[in-house]
Short mmCIF file of C-alpha atoms in Angstrom, two decimals:
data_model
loop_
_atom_site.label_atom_id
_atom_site.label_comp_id
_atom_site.label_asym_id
_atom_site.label_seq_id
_atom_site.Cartn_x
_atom_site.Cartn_y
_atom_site.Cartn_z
CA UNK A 1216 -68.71 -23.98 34.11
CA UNK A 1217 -70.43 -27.36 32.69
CA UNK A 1218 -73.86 -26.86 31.47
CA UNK A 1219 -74.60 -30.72 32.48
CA UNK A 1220 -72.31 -31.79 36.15
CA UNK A 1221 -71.55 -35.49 35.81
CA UNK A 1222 -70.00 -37.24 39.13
CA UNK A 1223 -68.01 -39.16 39.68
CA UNK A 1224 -65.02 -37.70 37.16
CA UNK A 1225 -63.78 -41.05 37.84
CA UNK A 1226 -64.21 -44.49 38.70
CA UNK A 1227 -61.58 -47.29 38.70
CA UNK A 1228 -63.34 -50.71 39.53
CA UNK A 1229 -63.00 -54.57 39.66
CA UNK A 1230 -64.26 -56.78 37.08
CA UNK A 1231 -68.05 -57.93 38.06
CA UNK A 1232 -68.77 -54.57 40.26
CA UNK A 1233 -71.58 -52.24 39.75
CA UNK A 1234 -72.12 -48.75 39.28
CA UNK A 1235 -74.21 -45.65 38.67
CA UNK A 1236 -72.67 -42.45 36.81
CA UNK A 1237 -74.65 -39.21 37.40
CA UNK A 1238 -75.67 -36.50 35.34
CA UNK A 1239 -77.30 -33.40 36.16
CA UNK A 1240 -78.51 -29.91 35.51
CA UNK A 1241 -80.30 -27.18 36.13
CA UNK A 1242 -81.78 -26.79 32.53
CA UNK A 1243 -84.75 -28.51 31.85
CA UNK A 1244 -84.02 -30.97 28.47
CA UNK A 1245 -86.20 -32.27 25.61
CA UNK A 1246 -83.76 -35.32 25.43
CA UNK A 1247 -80.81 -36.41 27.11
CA UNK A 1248 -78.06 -38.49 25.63
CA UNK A 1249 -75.11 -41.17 26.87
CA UNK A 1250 -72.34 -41.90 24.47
CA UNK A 1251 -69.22 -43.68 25.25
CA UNK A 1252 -65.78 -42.67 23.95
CA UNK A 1253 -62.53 -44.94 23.06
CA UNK A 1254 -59.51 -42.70 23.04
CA UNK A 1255 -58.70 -41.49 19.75
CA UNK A 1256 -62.45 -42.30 18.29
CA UNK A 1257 -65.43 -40.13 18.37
CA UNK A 1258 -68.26 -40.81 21.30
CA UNK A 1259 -70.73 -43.25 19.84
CA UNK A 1260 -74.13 -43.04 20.58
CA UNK A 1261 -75.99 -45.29 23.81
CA UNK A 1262 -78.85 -44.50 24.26
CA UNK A 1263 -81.51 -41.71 23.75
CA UNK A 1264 -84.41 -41.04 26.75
CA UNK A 1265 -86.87 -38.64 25.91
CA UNK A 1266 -89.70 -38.84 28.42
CA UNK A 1267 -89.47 -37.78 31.76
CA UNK A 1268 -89.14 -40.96 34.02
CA UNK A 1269 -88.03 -43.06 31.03
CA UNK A 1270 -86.09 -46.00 32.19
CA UNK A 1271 -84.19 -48.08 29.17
CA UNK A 1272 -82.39 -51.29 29.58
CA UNK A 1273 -79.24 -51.87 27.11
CA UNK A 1274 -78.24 -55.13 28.11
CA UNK A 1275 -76.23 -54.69 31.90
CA UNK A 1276 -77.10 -51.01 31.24
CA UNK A 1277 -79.52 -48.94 32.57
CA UNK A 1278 -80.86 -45.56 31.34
CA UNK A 1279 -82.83 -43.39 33.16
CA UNK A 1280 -84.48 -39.83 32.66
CA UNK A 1281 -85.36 -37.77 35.95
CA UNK A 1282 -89.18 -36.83 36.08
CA UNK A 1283 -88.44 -33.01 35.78
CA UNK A 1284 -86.38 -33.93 32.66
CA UNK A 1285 -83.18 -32.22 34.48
CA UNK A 1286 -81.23 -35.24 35.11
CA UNK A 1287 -80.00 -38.87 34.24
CA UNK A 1288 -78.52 -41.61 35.50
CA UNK A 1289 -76.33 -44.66 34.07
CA UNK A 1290 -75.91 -47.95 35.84
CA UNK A 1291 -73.79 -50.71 34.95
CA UNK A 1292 -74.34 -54.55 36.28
CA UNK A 1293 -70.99 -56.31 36.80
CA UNK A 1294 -69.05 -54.18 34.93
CA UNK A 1295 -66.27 -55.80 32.41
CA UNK A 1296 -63.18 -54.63 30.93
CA UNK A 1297 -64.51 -54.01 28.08
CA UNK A 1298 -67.15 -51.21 29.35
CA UNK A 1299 -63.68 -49.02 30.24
CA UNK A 1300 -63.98 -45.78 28.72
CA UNK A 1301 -65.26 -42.20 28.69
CA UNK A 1302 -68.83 -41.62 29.26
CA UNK A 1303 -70.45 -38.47 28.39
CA UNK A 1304 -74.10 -37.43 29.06
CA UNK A 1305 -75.54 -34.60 26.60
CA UNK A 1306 -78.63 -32.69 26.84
CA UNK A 1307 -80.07 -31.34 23.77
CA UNK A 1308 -83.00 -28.79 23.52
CA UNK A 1309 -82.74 -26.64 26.63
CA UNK A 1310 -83.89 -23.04 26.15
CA UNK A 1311 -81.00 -21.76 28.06
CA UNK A 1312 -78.77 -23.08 25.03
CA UNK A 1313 -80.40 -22.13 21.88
CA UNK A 1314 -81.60 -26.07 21.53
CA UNK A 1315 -77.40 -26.99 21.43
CA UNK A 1316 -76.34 -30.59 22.09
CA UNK A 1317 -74.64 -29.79 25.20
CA UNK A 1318 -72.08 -32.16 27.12
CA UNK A 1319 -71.25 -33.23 30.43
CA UNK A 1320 -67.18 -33.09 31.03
CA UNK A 1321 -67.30 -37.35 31.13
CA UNK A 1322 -66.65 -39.89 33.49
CA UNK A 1323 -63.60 -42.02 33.05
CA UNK A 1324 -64.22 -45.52 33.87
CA UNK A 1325 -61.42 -48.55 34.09
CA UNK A 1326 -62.35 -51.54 35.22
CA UNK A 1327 -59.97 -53.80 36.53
CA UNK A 1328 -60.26 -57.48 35.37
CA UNK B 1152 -73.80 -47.97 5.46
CA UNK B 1153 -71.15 -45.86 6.07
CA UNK B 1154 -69.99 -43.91 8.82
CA UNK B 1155 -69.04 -40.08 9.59
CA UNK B 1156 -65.60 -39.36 7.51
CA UNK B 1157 -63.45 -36.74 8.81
CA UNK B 1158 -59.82 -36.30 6.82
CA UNK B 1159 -57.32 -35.88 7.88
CA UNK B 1160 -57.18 -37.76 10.66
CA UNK B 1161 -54.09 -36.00 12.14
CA UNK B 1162 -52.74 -32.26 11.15
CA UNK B 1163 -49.78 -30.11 12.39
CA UNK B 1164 -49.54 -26.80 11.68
CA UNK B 1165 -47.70 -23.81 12.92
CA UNK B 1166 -49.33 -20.29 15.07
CA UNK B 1167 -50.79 -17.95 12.36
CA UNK B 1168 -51.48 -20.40 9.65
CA UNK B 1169 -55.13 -21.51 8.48
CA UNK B 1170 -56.77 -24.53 8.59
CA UNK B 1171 -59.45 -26.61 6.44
CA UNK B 1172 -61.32 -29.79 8.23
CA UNK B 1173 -63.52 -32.27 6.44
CA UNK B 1174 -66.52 -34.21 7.28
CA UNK B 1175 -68.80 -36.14 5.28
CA UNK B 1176 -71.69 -37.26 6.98
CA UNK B 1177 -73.94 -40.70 6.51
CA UNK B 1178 -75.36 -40.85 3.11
CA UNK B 1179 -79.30 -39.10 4.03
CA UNK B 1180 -78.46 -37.02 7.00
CA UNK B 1181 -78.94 -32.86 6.22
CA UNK B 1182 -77.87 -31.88 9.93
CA UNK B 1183 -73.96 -31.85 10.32
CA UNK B 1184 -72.29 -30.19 13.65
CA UNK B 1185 -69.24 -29.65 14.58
CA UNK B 1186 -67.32 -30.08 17.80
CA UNK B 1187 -64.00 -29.14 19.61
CA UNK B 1188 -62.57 -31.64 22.09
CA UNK B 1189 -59.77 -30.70 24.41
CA UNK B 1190 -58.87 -32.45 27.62
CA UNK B 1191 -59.58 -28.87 30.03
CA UNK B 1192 -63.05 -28.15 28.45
CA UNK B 1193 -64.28 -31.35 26.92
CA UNK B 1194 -66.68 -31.25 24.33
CA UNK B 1195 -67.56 -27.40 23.38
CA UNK B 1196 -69.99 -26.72 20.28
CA UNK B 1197 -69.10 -24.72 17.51
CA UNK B 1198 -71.85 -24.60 14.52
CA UNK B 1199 -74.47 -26.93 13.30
CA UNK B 1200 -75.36 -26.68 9.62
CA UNK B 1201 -78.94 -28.30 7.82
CA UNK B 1202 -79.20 -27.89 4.64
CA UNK B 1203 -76.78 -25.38 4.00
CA UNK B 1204 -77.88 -23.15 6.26
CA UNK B 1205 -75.93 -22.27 9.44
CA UNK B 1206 -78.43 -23.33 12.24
CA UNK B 1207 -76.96 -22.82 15.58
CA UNK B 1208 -73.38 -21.64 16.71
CA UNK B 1209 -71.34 -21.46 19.74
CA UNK B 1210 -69.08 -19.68 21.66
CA UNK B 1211 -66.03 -19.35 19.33
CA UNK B 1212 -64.50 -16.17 17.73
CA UNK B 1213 -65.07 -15.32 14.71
CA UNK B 1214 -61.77 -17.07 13.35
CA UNK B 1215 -64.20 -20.58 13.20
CA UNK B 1216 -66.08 -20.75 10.15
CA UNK B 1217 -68.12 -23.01 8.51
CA UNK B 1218 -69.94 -24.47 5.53
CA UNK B 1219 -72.29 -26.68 4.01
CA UNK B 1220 -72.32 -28.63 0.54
CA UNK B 1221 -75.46 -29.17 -1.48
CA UNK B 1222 -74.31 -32.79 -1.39
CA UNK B 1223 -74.41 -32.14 3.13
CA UNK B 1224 -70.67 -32.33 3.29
CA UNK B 1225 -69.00 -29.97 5.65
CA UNK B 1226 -65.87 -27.92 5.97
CA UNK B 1227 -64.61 -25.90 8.65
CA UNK B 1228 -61.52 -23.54 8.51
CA UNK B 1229 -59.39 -21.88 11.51
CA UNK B 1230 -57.82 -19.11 10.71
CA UNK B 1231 -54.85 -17.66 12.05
CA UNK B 1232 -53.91 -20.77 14.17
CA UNK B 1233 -53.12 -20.01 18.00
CA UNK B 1234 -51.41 -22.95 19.95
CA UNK B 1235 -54.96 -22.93 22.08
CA UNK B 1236 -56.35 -24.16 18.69
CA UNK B 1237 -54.83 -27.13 19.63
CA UNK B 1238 -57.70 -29.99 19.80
CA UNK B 1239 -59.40 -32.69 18.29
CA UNK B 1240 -62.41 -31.49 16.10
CA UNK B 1241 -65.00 -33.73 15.84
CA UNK B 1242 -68.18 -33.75 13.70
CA UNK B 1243 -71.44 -35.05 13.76
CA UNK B 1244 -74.09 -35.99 11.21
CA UNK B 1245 -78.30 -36.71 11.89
CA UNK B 1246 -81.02 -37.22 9.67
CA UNK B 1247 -82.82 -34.00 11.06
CA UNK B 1248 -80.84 -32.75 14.37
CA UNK B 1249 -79.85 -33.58 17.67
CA UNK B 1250 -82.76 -34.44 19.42
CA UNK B 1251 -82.57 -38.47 18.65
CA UNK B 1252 -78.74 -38.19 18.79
CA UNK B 1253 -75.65 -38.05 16.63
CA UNK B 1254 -73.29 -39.86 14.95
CA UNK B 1255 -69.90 -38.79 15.44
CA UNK B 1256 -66.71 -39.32 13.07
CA UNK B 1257 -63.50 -40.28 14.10
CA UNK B 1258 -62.36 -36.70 14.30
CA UNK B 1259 -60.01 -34.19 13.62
CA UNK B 1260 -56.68 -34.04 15.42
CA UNK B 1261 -55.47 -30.71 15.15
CA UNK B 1262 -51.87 -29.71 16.82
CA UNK B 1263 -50.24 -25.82 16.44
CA UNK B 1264 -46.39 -25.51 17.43
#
């Protein structure tokens, strides 16, 4: 059982398209993470939203933290080739889990150019 | 600055043998963790260490171990390899934990015959 559900498992997409990976839980979080994976490499670090409601802008991406601090949400703007990869939400700091950095099984994204 | 190091990068060894992994994290960070990656469970926790003290640890039989340098480096050692062992082990360095986030190495890829 995942500690944090992400949907959808996977998304294959055309060039220019948009879309919105979820992540959520039942656990409430003190932060919640996205990092993107290249096969082979480690996940690097996106983004970091700490406050309930917190909406960040990277760019064509866009972070957001739910109000109960249970959830999170990534959404891409015309997506390129290059954004093709494994995205993993983490929540960190949840009772439940002894304050573990705890990860979401990933979304695998392709897009198409 | 630089990055996470793991060595090796690649390691084959056969059922009952043990194992020693490497990390050294970015020059300033205390908090090192360490994490197992396999395609059926994704990313599972095993131990975070900060300042040589064993901080948090997950799920994983006692077989897992762990340390801590004065100088923050990190080891971890398998022993008594099962084929289930079979992963890549990635590890993770912060300046104080994982509340802001980590930065991951290139990992760790482990294979038992």
């Amino acid at each position: 059982t995942q500690l944090l559900e992400q949907s959808p498992q996977f998304l294959s997409i055309q060039e220019g398209e948009n879309l919105t990976v979820y992540c959520n839980s039942s656990s409430v979080f003190s932060s919640l993470q996205w990092y993107r994976q290249e096969p082979g490499e480690g996940p690097v670090l996106l983004v970091t939203v700490v406050t309930g409601g917190e909406v960040k802008k990277l760019k064509r991406l866009t972070f957001q933290f739910g109000d109960a601090r249970k959830d999170s949400s990534l959404h891409i703007t015309a997506a390129q080739p290059g954004d093709t990869g494994l995205y993993l939400c983490a929540g960190e700091g949840a009772v439940e889990y002894g304050n573990k950095l705890v990860f979401g099984a990933g979304t695998i994204l392709r897009v198409k150019s | 600055k630089a990055g996470v190091t793991q060595t090796p990068r690649y390691l084959i060894k056969t059922r009952g043998q043990q194992v020693t992994l490497s990390c050294s994290p970015i020059s300033g960070h205390r908090s090192v963790s360490w994490y197992q990656q396999t395609p059926g469970q994704g990313l599972q926790f095993l131990f975070e260490y900060f300042s040589e003290t064993q901080r948090n640890k997950g799920n994983f039989p006692g077989r897992f171990s762990g340390r801590q340098f004065s100088n923050s480096r990190s080891e971890m050692n398998v022993s008594t390899l099962e084929l289930g062992d079979s992963a890549l082990y990635l590890c993770a360095s912060s300046l104080l934990g994982a509340h802001y986030g980590y930065t991951f190495g290139s990992g760790t890829r482990l294979t038992v015959v």
